[in-house]
Coordinates of C-alpha atoms and ligand atoms in Angstrom, one line a residue:
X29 CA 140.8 60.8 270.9
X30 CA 139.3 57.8 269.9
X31 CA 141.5 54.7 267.7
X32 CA 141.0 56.2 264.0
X33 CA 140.5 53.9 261.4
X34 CA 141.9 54.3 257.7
X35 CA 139.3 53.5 254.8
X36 CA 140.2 52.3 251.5
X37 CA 136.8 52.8 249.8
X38 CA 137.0 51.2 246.7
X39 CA 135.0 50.9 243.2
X40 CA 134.6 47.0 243.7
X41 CA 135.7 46.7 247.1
X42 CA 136.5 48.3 250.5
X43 CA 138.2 47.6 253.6
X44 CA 139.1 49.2 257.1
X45 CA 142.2 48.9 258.9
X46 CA 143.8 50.4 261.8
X47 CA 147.4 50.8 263.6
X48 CA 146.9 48.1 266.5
X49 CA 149.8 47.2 268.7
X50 CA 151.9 49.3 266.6
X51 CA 151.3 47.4 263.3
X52 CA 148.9 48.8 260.8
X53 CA 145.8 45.8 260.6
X54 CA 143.2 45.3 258.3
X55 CA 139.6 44.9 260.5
X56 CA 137.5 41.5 259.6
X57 CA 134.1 41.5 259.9
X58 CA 132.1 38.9 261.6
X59 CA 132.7 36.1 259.0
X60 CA 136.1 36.9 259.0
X61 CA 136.4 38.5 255.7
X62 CA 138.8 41.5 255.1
X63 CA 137.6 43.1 252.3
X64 CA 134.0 43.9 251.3
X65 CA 131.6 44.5 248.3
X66 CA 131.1 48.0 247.7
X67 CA 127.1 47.2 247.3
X68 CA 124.9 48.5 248.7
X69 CA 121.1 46.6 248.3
X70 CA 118.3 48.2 249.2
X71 CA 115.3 45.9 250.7
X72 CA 111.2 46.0 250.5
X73 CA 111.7 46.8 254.4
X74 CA 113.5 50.2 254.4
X75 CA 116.7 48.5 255.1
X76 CA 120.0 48.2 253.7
X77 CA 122.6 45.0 252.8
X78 CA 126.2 46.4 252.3
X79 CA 129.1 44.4 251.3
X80 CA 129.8 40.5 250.1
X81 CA 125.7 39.8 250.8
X82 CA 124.8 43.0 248.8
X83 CA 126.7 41.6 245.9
X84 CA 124.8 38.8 245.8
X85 CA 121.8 40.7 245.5
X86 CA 123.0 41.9 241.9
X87 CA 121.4 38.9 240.2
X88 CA 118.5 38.6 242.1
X89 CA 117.9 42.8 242.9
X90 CA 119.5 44.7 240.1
X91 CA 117.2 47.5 240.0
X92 CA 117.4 47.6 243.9
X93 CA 121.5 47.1 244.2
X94 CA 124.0 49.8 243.6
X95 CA 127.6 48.9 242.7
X96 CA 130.7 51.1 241.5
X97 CA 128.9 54.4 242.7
X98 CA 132.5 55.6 243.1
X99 CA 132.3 56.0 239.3
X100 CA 129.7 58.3 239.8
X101 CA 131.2 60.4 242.9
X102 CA 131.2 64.3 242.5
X103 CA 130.6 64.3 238.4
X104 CA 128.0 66.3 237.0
X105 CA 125.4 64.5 234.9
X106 CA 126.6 65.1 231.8
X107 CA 130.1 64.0 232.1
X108 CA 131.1 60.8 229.7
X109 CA 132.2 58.9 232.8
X110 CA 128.2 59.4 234.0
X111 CA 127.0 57.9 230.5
X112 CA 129.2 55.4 230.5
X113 CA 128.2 53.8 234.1
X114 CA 124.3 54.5 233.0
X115 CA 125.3 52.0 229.5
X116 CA 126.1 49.8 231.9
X117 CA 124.4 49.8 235.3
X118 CA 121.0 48.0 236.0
X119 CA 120.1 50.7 238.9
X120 CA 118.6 53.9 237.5
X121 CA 120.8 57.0 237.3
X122 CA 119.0 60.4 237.4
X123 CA 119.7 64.1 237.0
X124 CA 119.3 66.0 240.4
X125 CA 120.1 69.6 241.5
X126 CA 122.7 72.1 240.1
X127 CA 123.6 69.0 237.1
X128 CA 124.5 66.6 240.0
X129 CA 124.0 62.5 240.1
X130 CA 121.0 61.2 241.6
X131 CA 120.3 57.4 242.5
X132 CA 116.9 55.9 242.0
X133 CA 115.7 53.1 243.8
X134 CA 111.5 52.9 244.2
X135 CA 110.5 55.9 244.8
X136 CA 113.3 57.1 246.6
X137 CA 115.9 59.4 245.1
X138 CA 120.0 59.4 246.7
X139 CA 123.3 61.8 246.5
X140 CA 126.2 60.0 245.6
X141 CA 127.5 60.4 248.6
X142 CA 124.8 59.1 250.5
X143 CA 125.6 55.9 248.8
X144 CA 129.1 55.6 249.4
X145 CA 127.7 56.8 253.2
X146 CA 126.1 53.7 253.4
X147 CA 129.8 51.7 252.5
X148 CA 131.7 53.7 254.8
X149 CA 128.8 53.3 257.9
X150 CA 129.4 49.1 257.5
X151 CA 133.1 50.0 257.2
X152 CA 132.5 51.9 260.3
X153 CA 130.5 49.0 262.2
X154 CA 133.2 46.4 261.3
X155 CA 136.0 48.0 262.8
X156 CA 133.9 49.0 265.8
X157 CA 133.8 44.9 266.0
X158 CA 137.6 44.6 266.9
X159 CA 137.7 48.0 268.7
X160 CA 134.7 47.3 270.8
X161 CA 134.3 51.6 271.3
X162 CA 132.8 53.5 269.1
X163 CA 134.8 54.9 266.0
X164 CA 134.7 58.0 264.5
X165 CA 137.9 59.4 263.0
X166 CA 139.2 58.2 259.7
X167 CA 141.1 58.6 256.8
X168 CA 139.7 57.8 254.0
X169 CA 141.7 57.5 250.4
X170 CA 141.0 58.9 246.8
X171 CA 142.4 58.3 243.4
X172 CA 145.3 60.5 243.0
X173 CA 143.3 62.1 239.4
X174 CA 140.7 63.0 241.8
X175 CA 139.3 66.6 241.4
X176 CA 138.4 68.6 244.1
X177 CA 134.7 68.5 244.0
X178 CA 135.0 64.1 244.2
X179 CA 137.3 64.5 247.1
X180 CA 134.7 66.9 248.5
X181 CA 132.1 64.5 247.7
X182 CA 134.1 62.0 249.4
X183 CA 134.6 64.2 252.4
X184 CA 130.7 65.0 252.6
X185 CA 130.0 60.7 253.0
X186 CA 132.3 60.7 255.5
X187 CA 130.4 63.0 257.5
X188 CA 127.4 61.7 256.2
X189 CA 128.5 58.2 257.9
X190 CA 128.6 59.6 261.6
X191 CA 133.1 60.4 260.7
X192 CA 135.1 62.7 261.3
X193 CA 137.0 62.8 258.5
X194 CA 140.9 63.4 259.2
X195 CA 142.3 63.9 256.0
X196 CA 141.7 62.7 252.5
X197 CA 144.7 60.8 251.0
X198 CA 145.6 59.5 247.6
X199 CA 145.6 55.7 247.5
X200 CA 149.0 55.7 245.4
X201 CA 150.4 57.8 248.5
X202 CA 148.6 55.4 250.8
X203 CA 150.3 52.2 249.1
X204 CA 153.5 54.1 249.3
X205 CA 153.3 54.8 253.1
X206 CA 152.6 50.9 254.1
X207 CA 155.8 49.9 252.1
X208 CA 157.3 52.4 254.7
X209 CA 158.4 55.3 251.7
X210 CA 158.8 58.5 253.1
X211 CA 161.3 58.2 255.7
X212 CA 164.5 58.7 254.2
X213 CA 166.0 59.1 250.9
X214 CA 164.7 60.6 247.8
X215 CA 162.7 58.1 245.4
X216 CA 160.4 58.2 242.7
X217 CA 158.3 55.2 242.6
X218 CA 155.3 53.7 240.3
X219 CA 152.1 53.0 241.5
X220 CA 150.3 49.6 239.4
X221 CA 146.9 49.6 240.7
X222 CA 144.5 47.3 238.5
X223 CA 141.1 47.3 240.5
X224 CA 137.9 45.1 239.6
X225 CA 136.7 47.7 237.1
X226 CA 139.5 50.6 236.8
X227 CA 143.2 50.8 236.3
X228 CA 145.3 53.7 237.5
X229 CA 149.2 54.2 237.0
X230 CA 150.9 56.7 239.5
X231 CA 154.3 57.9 239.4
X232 CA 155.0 59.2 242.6
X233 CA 158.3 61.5 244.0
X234 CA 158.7 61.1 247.4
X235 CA 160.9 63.4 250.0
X236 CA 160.9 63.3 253.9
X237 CA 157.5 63.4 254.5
X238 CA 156.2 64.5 250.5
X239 CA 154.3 62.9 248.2
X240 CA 154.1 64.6 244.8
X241 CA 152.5 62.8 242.5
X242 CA 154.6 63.3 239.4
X243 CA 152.1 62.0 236.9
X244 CA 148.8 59.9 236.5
X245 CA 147.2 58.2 233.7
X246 CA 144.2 55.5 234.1
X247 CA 141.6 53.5 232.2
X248 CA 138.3 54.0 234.3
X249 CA 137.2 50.5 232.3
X250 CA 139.6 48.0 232.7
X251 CA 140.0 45.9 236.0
X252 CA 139.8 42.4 236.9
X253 CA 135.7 42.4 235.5
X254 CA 137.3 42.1 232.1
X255 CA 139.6 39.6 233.3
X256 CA 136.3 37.5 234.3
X257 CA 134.6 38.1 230.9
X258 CA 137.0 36.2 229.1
X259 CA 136.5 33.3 231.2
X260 CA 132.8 33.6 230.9
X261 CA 133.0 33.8 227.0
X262 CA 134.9 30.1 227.2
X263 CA 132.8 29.0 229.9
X264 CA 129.2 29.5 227.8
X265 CA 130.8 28.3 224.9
X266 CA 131.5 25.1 227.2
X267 CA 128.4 24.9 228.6
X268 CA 126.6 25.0 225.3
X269 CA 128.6 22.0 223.8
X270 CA 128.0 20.1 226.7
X271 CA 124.1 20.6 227.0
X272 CA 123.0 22.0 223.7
X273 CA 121.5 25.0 225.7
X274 CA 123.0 28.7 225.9
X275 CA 122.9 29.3 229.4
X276 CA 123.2 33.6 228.8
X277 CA 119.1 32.7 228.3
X278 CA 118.7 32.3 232.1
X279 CA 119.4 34.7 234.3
X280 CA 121.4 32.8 237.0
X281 CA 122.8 30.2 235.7
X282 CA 124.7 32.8 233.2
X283 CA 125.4 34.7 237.4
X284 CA 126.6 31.4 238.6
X285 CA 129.0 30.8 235.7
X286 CA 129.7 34.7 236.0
X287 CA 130.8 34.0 240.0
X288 CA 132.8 30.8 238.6
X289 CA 134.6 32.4 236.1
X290 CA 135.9 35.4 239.0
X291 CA 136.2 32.1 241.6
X292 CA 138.8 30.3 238.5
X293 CA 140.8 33.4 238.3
X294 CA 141.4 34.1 242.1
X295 CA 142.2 30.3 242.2
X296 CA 144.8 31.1 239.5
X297 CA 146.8 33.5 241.9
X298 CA 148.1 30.5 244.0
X299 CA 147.9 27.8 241.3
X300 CA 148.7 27.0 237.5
X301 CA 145.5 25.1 237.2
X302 CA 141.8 24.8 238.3
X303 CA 139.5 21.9 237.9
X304 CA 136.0 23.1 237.8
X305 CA 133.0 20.7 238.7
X306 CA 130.2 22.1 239.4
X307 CA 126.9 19.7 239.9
X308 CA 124.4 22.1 239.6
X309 CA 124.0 25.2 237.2
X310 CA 120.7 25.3 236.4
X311 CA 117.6 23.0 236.9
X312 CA 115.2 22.3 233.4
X313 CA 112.2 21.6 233.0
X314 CA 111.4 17.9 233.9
X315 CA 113.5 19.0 237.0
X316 CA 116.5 17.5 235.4
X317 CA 119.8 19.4 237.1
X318 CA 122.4 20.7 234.6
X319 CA 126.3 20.7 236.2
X320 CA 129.0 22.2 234.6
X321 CA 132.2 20.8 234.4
X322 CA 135.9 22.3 232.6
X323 CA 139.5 23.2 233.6
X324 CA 141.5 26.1 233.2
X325 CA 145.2 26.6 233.2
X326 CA 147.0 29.8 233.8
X327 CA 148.7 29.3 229.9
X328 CA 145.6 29.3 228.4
X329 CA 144.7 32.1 230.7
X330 CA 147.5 34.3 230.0
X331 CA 146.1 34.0 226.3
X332 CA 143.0 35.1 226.5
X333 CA 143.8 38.0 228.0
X334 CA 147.1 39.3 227.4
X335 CA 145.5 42.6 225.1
X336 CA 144.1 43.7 228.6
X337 CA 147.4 43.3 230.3
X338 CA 148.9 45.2 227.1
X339 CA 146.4 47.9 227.8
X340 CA 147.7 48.6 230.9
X341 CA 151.5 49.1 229.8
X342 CA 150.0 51.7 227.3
X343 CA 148.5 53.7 230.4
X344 CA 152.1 52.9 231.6
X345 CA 153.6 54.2 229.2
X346 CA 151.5 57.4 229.3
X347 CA 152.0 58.3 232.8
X348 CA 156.0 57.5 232.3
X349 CA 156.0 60.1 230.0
X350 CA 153.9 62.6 232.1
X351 CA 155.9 62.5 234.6
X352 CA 159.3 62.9 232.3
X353 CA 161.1 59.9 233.7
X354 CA 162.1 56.5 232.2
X355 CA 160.4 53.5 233.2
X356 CA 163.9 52.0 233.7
X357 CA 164.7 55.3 236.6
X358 CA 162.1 54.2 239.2
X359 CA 163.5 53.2 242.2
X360 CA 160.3 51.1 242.4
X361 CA 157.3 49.6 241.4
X362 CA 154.3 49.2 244.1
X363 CA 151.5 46.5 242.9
X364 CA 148.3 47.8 244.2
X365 CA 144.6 45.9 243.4
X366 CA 142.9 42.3 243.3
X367 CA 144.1 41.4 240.0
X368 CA 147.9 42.3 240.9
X369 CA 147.9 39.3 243.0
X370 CA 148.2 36.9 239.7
X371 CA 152.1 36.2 239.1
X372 CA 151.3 36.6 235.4
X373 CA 150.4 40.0 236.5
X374 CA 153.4 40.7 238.6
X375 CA 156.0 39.0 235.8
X376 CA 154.8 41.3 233.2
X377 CA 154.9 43.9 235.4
X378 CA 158.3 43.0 236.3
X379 CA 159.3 42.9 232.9
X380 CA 157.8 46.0 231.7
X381 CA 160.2 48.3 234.9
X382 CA 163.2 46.1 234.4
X383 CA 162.7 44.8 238.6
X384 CA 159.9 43.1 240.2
X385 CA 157.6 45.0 242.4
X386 CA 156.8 45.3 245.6
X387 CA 154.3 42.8 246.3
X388 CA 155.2 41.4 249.6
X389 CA 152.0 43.3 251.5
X390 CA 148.6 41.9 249.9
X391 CA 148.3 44.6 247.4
X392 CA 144.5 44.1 248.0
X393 CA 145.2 46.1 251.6
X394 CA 147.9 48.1 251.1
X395 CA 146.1 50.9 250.9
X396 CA 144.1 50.8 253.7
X397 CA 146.5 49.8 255.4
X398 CA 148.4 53.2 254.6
X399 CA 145.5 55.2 255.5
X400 CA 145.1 53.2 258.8
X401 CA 149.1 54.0 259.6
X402 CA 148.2 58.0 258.6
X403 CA 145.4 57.9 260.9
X404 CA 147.5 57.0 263.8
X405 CA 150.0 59.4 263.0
X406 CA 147.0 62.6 263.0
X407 CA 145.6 61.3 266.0
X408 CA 149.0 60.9 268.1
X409 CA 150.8 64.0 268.2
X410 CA 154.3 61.6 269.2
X411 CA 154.4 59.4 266.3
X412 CA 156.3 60.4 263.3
X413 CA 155.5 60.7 259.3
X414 CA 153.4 63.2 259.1
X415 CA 152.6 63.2 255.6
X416 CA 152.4 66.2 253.1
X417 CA 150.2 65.9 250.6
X418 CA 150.4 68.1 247.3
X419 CA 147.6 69.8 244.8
X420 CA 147.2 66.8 242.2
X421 CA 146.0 69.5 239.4
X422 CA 146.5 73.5 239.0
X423 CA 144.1 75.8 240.1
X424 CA 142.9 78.5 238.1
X425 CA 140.3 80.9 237.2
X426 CA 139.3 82.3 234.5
X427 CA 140.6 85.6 232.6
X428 CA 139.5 87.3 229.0
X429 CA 139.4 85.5 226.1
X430 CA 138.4 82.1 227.4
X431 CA 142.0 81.6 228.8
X432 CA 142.7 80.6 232.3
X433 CA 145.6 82.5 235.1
X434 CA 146.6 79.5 237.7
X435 CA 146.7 81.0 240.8
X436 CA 148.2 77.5 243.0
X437 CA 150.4 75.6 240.7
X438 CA 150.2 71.5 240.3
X439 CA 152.2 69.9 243.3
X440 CA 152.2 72.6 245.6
X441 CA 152.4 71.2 249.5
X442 CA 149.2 71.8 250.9
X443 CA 147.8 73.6 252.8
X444 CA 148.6 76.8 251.2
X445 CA 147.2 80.0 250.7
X446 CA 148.3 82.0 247.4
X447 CA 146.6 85.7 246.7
X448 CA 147.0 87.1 242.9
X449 CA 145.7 90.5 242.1
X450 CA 143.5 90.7 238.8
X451 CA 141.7 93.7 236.9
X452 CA 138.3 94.8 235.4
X453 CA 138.1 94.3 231.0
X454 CA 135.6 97.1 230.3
X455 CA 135.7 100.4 232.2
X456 CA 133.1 100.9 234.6
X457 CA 132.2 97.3 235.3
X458 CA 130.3 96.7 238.3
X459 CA 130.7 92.9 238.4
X460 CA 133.0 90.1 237.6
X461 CA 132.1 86.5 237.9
X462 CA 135.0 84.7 238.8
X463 CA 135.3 80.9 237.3
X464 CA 137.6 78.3 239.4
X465 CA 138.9 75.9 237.4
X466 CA 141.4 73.2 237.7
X467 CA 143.0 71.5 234.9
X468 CA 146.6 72.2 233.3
X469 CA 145.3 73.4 230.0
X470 CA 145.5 76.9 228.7
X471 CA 141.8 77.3 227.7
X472 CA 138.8 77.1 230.6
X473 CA 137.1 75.1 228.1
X474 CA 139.2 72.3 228.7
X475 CA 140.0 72.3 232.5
X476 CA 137.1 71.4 235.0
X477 CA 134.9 73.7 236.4
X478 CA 134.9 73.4 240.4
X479 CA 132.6 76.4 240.9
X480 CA 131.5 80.4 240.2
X481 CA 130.1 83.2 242.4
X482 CA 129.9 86.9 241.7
X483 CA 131.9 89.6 243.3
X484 CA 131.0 93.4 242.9
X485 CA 131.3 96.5 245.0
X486 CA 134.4 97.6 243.8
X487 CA 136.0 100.4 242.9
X488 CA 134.3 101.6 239.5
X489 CA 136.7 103.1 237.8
X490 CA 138.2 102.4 234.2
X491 CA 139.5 99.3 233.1
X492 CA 142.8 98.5 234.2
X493 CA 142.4 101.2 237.2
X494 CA 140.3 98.5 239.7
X495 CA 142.5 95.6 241.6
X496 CA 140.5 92.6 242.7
X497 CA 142.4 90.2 244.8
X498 CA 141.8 87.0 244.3
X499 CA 142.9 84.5 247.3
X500 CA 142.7 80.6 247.1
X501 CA 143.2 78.4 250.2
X502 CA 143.7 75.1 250.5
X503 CA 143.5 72.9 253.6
X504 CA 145.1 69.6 254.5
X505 CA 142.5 67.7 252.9
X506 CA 142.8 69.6 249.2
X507 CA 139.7 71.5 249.7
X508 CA 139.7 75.0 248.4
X509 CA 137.9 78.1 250.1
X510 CA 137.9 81.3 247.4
X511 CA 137.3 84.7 248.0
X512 CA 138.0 88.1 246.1
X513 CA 138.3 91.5 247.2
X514 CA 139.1 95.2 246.6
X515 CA 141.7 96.7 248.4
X516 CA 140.3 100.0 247.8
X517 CA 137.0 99.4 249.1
X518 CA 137.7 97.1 251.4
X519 CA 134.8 94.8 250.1
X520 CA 135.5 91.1 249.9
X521 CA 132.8 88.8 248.1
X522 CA 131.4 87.8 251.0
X523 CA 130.3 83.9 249.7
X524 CA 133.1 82.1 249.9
X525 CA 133.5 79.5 246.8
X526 CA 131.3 76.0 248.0
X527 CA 132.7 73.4 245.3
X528 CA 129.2 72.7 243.5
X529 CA 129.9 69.0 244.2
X530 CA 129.7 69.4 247.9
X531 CA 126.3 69.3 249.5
X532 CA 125.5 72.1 251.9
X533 CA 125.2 72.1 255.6
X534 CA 121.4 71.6 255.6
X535 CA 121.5 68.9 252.8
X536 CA 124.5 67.2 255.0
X537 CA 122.6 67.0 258.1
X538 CA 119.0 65.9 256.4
X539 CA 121.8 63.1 254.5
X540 CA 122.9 62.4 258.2
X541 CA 119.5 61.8 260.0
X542 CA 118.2 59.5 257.0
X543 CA 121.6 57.5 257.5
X544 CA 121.7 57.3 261.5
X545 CA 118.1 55.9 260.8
X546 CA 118.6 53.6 257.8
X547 CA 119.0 49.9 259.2
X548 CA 121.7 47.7 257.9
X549 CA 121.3 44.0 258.0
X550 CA 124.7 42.7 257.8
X551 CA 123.0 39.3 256.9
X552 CA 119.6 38.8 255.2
Ligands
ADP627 P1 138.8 48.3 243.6 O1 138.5 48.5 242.2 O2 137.7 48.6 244.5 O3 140.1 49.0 244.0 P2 140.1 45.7 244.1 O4 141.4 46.2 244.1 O5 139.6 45.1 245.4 O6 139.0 46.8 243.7 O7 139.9 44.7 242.9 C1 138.7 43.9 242.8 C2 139.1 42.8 241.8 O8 140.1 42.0 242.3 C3 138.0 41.9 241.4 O9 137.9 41.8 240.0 C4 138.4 40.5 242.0 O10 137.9 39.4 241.3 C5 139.9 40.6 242.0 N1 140.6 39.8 242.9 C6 140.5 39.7 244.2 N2 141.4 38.8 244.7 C7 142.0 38.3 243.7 C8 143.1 37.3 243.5 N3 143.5 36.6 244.6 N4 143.5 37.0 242.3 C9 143.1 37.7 241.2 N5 142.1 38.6 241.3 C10 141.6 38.9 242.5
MG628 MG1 141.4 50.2 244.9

């Protein structure tokens, strides 16, 4: 086997790392940067831009530049999460096939996952850089609230991206495994993960070896973007005094101020103040040059946003009491995101567990750098930690009356296999359609549909008197095969359950010859 990689493919950003000499290593590309855009800009030409130069394409390219797809990964069309990202992306979003997400740029249409295929082929390409062989196993990480159709859809870019896909983790576990957890004792730790645009609170149980995720809760629109906004807001104010012009009027000198306002906060992660002097913004006409000129300091930063930081101690608070444990009982807190890396960040969060976090690792590549050390161990039968990962949700199907049976229970160790025997409601039936849902509430309405197929050619007999077996499966990676059948006939449903989010074979290898031919231009 080749070295495997681990892939933290992010909203906002991604990077690859890999166990090198022992120590887990996060992969630079050829400018030396360790963590990338995850844009993807599509040219007049045919080819691609992916990363920190795609990004810059935003201003310039919106229609043509796709950012955040991860928001869009394995959701049906009409999901809120879908309308939300359409409110608020410049790149058109479309309805496809079976309720899926399409992406439109020109006149060509792409799956979701071809998208993110396009992320994880440069992720690909940058750690083939340092390797110098060609790479093709990987693990690749998930949110922890991840259903199984977006960790299908996840899987399906992988392979989409030329990799073999080794195992989906969960980002929370992945932190958690760079900090070394899992070896020895008992421990329940929290995982503080506030990303460019999402924030996701894990609390995490972890054993010898498993990871049960004890309880989630998220805001899928709060991250460091917000962060920026607030600068932004004082910076056109600003800029308006000081040239009697509102600079939101043109396009990119409103970008430019936008790229300042992200540049002042990352400066405000190693200092408690930032001079800003900036000669040109934006040129008028008479060709007279407009600079911009101002200061921030991390008090008056702290001000401005300290509602969004409050927000996040609510989600706290929420997946504190999902779990059933007090704040205070953690053994510890794990700081996971760009925006963790600002000490006003890290005292509040300090303050809010009663014991400052873990922050020692860049919490910017913690969790690729978990996925990289979980790679080694799959693909080097010696090493220790293999990790066990559990079912993040319940999984049910549906029964009369609109209410659900589960048939594999929330945090069960995959991969499993669990068979529960079910009977006909009218006498005589001929067929049942049999709805898989996951979700942990009582009514089918409320839980999320993964998929339905038909079964008949069983016993016909009066209700009660038929047994159909139902039988789900999990693998290592959380993905679920499900099949029924009738012990008296012998008959089993012969289509085995494929999660509607998944793309089929066909659509996966036409998704696979477009990618192997699309060009990427690391630089334009
Ligand atoms: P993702 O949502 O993909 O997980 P990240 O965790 O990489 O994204 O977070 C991206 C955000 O982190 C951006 O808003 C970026 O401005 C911010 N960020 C990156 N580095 C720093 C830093 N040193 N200080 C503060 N914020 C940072
Ligand atoms: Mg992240």
């Amino acid at each position: 086997m080749g070295q495997a990689v681990g892939i933290d493919l992010g909203t906002t950003t991604s990077c690859v790392a890999a166990v090198l000499d022992g120590e887990p290593r996060l992969l630079p590309n050829e400018k030396g940067n360790l963590v990338h855009a995850s844009v993807v800009s599509f040219l007049e030409n045919g080819n691609v831009v992916v990363g920190n130069a795609a990004k810059a394409r935003l201003v310039t390219h919106p229609a043509e530049t796709v950012k955040s797809a991860k928001r869009l990964m394995g959701r049906f069309y009409f999901a809120e999460e879908v309308k939300r990202a359409k409110e608020v992306s410049a790149y058109t979003i479309e309805e496809g096939l079976d309720q899926s997400v399409f992406i439109r740029v020109g006149d060509k249409r792409y799956s979701v996952p071809e998208i993110s295929a396009l992320v994880l082929r440069e992720m690909k390409r940058i750690a083939e850089l340092t390797i110098k062989a060609p790479v093709e196993d990987a693990v690749i990480t998930v949110p922890a609230y991840f259903n199984d159709k977006q960790r299908q859809a996840t899987r399906d870019a992988g392979q989409i991206a030329g990799l073999n896909v080794l195992r989906i983790i969960n980002e929370p576990t992945a932190a958690a495994l760079a900090y070394g957890f899992g070896k020895g004792l008992n421990q329940r730790v929290a995982v503080y993960d506030l990303g460019g645009g999402t924030f996701d609170v894990s609390i995490l149980e972890i054993g010898k070896d498993v990871f049960e995720v004890l309880g989630t809760a998220g805001d899928t629109f709060l991250g460091g973007d917000d962060f920026d906004n607030r600068i932004v807001e004082v910076f056109v104010e600003q800029f308006k005094a000081q040239h009697q012009l509102d600079p939101r009027e043109h396009l990119r000198a409103f970008a430019t101020l936008r790229a300042l306002a992200e540049w002042t906060k990352v400066q405000l992660s190693q200092k408690s103040s930032v001079e800003i002097n900036l000669p040109s913004v934006l040129q008028v006409e008479g060709g007279k040059v407009l600079g911009f000129r101002s200061s921030f300091t991390e008090a008056e930063f702290q001000k401005l946003t300290l509602d969004l930081l409050q927000r996040t101690f609510v989600v706290c608070d929420e997946a504190v009491r999902s779990a059933a444990i007090a704040a205070s009982a953690l053994d510890g807190v794990i700081l996971v995101g760009g925006p963790s890396r600002l000490p006003l960040i890290q005292r509040a969060v300090s303050q809010y567990f009663g014991k400052p976090p873990f922050a020692k690792l860049n919490p910017e590549h913690v969790v690729a750098m978990g996925a990289a050390l979980q790679a080694h161990a799959l693909s080097n039968p010696g090493v220790e930690t293999m990790l066990l990962d559990v079912t993040p949700l319940t999984l049910k199907i549906e029964i009369a009356a609109g209410l659900t049976a589960p048939i594999i229970d929330k945090n069960t160790p995959v991969p499993i296999e669990r068979t529960r025997v079910f009977t006909t409601t009218q006498d005589f039936q001929e067929k049942v359609k049999i709805r898989v849902l996951q979700g942990e509430e009582r009514m089918a309405a409320d839980c999320t549909l993964l998929g339905e197929f038909e079964f008949s050619g069983f016993k016909k007999a009066r209700r009660g008197d038929v047994s159909i077996e139902v039988t789900f499966e999990i693998d290592a990676n959380g993905i679920v095969n499900v099949s029924a059948r009738d012990p008296a006939t012998g008959k089993t449903a012969t289509q085995v359950i494929h999660l509607s989010g998944g793309l089929t074979d066909a659509q996966l290898a036409e998704s696979r010859s477009r990618s192997d031919t699309t060009q990427i231009s690391p630089f334009e």
